[in-house]
PDB file of C-alpha atoms in Angstrom:
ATOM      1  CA  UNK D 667       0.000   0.000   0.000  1.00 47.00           C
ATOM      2  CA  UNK D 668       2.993   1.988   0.567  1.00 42.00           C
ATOM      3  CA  UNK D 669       4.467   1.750  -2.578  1.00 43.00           C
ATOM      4  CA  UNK D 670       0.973   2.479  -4.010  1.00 44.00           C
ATOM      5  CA  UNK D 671       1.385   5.996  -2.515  1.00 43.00           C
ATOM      6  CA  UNK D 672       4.412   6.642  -3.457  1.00 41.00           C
ATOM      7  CA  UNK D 673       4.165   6.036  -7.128  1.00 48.00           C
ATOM      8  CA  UNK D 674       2.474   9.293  -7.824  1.00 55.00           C
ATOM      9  CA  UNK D 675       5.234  11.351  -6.406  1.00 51.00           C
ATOM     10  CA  UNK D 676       7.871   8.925  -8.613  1.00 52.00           C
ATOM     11  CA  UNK D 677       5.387   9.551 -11.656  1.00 61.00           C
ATOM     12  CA  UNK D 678       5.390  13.646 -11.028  1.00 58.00           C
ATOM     13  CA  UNK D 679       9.280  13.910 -10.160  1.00 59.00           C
ATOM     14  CA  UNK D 680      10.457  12.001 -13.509  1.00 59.00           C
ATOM     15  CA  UNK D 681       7.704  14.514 -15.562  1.00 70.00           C
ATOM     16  CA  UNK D 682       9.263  17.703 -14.122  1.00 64.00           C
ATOM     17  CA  UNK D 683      12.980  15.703 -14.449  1.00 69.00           C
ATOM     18  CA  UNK D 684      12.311  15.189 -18.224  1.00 70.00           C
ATOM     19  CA  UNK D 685      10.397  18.815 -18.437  1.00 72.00           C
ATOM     20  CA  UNK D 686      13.431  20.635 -17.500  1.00 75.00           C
ATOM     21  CA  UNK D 687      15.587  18.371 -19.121  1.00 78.00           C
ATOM     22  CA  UNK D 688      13.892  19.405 -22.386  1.00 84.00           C
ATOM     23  CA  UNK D 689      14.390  23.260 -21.647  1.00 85.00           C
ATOM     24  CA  UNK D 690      17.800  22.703 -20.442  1.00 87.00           C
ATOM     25  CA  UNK D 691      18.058  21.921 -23.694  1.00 90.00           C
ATOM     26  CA  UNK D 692      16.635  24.091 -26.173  1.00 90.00           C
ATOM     27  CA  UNK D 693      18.303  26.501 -23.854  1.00 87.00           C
ATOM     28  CA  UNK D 694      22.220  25.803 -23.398  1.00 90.00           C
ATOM     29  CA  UNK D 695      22.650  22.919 -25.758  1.00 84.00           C
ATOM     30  CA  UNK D 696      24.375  24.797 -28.252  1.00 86.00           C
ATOM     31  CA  UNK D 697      26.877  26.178 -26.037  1.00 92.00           C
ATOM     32  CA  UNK D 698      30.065  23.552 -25.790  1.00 93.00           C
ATOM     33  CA  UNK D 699      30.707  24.169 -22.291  1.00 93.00           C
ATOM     34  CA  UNK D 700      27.298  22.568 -21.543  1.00 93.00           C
ATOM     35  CA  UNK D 701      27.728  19.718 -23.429  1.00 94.00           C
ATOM     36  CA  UNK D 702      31.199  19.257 -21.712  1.00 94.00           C
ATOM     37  CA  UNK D 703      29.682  19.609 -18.203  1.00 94.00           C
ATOM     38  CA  UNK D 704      26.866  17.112 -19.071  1.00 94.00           C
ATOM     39  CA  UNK D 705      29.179  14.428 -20.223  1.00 95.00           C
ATOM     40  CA  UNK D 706      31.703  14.952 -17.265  1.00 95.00           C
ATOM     41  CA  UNK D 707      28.541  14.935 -14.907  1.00 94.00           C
ATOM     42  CA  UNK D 708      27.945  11.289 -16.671  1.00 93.00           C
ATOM     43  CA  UNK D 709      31.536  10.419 -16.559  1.00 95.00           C
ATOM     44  CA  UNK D 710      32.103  11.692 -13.114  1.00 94.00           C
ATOM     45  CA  UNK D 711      28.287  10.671 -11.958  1.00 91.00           C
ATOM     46  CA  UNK D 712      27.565   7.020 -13.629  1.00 91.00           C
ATOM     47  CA  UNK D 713      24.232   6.605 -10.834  1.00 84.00           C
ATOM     48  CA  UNK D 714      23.384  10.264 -10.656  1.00 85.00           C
ATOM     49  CA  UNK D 715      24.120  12.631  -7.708  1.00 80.00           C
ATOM     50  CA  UNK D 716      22.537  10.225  -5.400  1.00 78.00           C
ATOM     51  CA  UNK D 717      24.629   7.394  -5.897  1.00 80.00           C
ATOM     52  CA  UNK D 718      27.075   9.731  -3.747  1.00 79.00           C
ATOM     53  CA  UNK D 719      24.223  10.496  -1.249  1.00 70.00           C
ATOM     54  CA  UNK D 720      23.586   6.755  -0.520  1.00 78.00           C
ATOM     55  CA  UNK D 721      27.027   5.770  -0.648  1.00 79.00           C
ATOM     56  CA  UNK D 722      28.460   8.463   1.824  1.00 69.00           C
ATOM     57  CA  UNK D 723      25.146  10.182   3.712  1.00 66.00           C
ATOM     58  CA  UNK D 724      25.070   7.588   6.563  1.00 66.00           C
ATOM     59  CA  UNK D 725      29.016   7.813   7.257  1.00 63.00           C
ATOM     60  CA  UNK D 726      27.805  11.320   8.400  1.00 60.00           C
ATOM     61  CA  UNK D 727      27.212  12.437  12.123  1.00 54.00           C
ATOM     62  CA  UNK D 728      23.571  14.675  11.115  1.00 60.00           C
ATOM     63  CA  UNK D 729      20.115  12.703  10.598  1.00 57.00           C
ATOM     64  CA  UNK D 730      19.882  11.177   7.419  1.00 49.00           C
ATOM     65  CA  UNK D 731      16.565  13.471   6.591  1.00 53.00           C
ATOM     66  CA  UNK D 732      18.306  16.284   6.643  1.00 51.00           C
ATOM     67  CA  UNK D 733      20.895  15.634   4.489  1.00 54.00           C
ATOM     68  CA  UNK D 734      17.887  14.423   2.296  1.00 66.00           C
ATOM     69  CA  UNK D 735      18.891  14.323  -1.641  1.00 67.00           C
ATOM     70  CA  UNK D 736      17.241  16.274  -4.091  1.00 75.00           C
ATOM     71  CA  UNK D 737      18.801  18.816  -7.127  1.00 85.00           C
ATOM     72  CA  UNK D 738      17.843  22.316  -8.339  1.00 90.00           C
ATOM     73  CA  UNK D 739      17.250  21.474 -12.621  1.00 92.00           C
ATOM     74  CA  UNK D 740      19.549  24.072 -13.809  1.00 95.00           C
ATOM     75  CA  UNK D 741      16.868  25.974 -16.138  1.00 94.00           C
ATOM     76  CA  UNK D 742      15.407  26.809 -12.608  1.00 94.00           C
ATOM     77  CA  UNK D 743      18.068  27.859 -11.054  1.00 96.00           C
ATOM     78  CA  UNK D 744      18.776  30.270 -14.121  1.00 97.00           C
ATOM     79  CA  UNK D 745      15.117  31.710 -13.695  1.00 96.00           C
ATOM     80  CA  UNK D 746      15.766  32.662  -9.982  1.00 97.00           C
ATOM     81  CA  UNK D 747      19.506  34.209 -10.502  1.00 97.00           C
ATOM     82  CA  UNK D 748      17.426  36.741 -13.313  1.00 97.00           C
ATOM     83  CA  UNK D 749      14.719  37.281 -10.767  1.00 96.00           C
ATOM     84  CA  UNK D 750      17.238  38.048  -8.034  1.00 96.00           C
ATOM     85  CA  UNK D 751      18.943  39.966 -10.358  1.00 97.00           C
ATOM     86  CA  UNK D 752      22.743  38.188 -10.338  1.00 98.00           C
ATOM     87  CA  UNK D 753      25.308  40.279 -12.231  1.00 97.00           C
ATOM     88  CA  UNK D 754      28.796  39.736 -12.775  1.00 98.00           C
ATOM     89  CA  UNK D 755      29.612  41.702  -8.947  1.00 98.00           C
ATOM     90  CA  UNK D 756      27.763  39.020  -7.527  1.00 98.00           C
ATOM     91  CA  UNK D 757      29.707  36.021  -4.954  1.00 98.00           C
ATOM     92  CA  UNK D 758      26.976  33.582  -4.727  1.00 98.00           C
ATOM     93  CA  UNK D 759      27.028  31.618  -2.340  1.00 98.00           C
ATOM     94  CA  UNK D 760      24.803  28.104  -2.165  1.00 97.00           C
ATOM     95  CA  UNK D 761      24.856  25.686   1.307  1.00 94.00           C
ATOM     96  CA  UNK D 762      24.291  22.049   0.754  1.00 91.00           C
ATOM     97  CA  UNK D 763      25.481  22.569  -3.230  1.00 93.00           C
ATOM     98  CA  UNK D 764      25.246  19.330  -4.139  1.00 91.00           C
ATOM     99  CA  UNK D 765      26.655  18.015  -7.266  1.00 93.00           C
ATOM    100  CA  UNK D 766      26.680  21.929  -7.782  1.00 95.00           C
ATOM    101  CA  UNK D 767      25.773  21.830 -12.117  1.00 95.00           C
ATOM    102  CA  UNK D 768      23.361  24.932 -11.624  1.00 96.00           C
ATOM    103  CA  UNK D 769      26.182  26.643  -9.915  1.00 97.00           C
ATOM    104  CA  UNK D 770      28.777  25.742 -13.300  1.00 97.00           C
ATOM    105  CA  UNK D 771      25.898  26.962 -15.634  1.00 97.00           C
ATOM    106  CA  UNK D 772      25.221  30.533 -13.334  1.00 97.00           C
ATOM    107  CA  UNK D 773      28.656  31.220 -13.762  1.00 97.00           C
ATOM    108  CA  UNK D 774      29.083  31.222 -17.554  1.00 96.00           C
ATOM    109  CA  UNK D 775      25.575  32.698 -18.157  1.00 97.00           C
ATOM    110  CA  UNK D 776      26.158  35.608 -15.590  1.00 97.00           C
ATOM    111  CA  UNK D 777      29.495  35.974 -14.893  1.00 97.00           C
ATOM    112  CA  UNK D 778      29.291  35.502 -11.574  1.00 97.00           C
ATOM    113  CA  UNK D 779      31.376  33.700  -8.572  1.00 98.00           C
ATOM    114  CA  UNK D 780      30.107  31.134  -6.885  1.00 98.00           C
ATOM    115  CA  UNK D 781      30.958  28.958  -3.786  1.00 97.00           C
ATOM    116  CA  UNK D 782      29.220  25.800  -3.211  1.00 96.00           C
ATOM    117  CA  UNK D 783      29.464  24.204   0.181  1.00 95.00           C
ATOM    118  CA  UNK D 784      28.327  20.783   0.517  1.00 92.00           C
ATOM    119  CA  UNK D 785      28.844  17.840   3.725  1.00 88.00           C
ATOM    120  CA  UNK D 786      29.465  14.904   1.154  1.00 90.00           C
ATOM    121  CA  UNK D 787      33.609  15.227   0.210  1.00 91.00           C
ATOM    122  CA  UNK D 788      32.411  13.342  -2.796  1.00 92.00           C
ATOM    123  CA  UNK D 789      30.664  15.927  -4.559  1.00 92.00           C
ATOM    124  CA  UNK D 790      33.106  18.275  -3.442  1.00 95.00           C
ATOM    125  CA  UNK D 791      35.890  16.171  -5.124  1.00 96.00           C
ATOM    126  CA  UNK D 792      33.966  15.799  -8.110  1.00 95.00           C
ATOM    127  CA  UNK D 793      32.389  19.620  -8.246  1.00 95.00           C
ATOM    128  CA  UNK D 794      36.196  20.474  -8.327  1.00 96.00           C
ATOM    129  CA  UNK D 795      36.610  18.838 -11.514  1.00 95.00           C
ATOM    130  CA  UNK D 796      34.089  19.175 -12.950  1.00 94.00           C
ATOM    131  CA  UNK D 797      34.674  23.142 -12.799  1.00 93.00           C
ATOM    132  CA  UNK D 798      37.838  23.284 -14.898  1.00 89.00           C
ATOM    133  CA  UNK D 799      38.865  26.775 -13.827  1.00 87.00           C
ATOM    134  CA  UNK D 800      35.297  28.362 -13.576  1.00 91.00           C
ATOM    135  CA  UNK D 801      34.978  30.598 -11.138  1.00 95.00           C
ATOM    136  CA  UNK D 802      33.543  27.847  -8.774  1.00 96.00           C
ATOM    137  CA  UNK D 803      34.928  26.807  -5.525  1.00 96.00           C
ATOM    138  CA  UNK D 804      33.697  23.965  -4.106  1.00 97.00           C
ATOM    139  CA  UNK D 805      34.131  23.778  -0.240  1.00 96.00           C
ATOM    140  CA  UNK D 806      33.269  20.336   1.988  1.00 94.00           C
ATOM    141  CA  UNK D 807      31.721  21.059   5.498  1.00 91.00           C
ATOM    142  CA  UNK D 808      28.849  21.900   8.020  1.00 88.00           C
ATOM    143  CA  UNK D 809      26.562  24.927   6.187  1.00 87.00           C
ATOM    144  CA  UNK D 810      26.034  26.120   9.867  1.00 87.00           C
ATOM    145  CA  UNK D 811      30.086  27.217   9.747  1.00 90.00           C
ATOM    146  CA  UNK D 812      30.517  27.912   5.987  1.00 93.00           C
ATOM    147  CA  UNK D 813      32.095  31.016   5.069  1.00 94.00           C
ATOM    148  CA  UNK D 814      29.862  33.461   4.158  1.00 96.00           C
ATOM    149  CA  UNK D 815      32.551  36.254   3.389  1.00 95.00           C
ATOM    150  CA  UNK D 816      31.395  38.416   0.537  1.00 96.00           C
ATOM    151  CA  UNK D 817      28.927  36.758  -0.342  1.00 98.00           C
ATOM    152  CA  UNK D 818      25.890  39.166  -2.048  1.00 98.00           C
ATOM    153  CA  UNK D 819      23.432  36.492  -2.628  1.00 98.00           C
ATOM    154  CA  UNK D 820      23.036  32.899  -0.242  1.00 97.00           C
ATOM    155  CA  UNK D 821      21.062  30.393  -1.967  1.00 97.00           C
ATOM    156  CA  UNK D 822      19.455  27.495   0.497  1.00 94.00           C
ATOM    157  CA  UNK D 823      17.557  24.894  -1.418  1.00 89.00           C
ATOM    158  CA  UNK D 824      17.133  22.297   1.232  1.00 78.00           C
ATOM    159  CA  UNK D 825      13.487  22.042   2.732  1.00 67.00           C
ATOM    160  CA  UNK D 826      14.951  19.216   5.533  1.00 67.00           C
ATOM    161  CA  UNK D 827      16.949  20.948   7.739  1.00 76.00           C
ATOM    162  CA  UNK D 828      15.900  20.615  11.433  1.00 79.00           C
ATOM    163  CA  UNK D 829      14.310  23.657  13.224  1.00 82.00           C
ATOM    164  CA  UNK D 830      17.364  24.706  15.278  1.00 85.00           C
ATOM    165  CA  UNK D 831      19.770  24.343  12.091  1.00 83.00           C
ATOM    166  CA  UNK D 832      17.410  26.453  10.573  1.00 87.00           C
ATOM    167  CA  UNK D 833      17.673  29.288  13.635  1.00 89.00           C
ATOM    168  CA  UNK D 834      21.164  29.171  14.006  1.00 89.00           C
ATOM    169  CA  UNK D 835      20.985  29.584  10.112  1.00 91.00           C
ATOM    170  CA  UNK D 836      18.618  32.427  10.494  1.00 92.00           C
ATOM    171  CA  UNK D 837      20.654  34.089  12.740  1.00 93.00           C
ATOM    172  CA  UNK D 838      23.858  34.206  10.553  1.00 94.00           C
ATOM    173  CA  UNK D 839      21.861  35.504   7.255  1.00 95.00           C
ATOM    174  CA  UNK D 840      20.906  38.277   9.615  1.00 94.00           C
ATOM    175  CA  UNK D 841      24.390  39.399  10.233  1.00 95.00           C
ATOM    176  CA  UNK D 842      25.168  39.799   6.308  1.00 97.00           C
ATOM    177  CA  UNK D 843      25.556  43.132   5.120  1.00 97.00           C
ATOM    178  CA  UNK D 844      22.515  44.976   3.624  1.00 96.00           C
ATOM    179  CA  UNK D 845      22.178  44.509   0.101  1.00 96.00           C
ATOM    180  CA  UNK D 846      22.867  40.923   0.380  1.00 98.00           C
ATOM    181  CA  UNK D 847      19.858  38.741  -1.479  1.00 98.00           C
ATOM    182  CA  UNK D 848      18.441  35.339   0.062  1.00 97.00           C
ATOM    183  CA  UNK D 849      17.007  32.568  -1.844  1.00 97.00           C
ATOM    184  CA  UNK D 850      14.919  30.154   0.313  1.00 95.00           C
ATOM    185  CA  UNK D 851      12.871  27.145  -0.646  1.00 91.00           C
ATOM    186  CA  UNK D 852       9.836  26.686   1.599  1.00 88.00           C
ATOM    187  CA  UNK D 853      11.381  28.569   4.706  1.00 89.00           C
ATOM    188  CA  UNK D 854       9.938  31.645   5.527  1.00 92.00           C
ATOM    189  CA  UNK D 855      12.705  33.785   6.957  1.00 93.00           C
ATOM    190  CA  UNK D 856      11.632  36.853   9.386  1.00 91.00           C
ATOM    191  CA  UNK D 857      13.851  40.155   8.960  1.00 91.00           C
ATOM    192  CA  UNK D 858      14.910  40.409   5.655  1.00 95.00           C
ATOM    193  CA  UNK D 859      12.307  41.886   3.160  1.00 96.00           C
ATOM    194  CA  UNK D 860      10.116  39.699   1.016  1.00 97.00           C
ATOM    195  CA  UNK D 861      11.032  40.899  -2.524  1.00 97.00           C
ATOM    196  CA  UNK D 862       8.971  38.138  -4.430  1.00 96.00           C
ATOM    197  CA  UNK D 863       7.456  34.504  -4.002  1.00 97.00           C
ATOM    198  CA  UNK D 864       7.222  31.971  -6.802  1.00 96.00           C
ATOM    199  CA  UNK D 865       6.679  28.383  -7.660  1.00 95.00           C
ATOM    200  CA  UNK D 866       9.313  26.005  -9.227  1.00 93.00           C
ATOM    201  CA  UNK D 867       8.739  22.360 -11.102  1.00 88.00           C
ATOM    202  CA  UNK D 868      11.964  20.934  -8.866  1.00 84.00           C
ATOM    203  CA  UNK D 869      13.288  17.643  -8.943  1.00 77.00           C
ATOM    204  CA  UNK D 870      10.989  16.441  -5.674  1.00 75.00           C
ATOM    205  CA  UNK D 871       8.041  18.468  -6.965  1.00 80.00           C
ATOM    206  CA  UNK D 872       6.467  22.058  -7.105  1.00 88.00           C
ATOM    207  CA  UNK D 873       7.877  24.384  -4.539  1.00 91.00           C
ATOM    208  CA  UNK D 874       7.674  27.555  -2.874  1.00 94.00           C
ATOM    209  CA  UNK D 875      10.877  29.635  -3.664  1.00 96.00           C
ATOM    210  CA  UNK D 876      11.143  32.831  -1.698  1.00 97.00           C
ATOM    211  CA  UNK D 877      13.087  36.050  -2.524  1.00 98.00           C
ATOM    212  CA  UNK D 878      14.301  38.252  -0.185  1.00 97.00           C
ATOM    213  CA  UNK D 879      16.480  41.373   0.492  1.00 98.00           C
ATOM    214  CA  UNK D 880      18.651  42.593   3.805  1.00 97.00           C
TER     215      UNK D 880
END
């Protein structure tokens, strides 16, 4: 009966995977950097980012839920960095990164920097390779200690973190000097000033992505 109820979700989360698959695309596939980050991804990645989540998630010393697995689809993650307005100026700065391909993709369609900070050393090892010189850095450790310096936008994707990771999180993003933008999915942060709410097609379903402003 279990399985019965799950099979919907599986159904709606390949749709969207194949959905933005198909804009990623039409989008980016006639750049050559994307097709050489796609094929490293498959080189790097033979089972997909979460063959690294099930191989090295438990070894961790944090609940298995909240390292939960799930990916921003890169056309997406494109859509918010316009909305937030991401210019070249901008050090962006995403905790619990992933295998960290939207991050590669902001960077040569903005300009940007970007640091992705991530638990899992093996999509840190990987994310550095993948990156061949883009301005990426890839950083293993806890988000709740990751360095924040100069950052001007602080994307959080994860909708599992526990309610005290999420304070202690609350209470750094507070401290970051005014200007700095704040990407949320499903969290509500209180302080910062709501600058636009939308929906995404993500890779565990639709979700709430929140825009804000210090």
């Amino acid at each position: 009966m279990e399985a019965l109820l799950v099979l919907p979700r599986v159904a709606m989360s390949l749709m969207l995977d194949a959905a933005n698959g198909g804009v990623e695309i039409c989008t980016l596939g006639l750049r050559p950097w994307w097709w050489r980050m796609r094929w490293d991804a498959l080189r790097l990645y033979p089972g997909g980012g979460i063959s690294i989540w099930l191989r090295e998630a438990h070894h961790q010393a944090q609940p298995m839920a909240q390292l939960s697995f799930g990916e921003t689809p890169v056309p997406c993650f494109l859509h918010m960095m316009r909305q937030i307005g991401a210019t070249p100026d901008d050090l962006m700065v995403d905790l619990g990164c992933g295998r960290g391909l939207h991050l590669l993709a902001a960077v040569r369609v903005f300009g940007l920097r970007a640091r992705g900070v991530d638990l899992l050393p093996g999509f840190i090892s990987r994310g550095r390779t993948l990156a061949h010189g883009a301005a990426v850095e890839f950083v293993q450790g806890d988000i709740e200690s990751a360095d924040l310096t100069g950052a001007t936008i602080v994307y959080i994707a994860s909708t599992a973190f526990e309610p005290q990771v999420r304070a202690a999180l609350a209470h750094r993003l507070l401290q970051l000097p005014p200007g700095t933008r704040i990407v949320t999915h499903d969290w509500a942060l209180t302080g910062p000033r709501l600058l636009e709410e939308r929906r995404y097609p993500l890779s565990w379903g639709w979700v709430d992505v929140r825009f804000y402003a210090l």
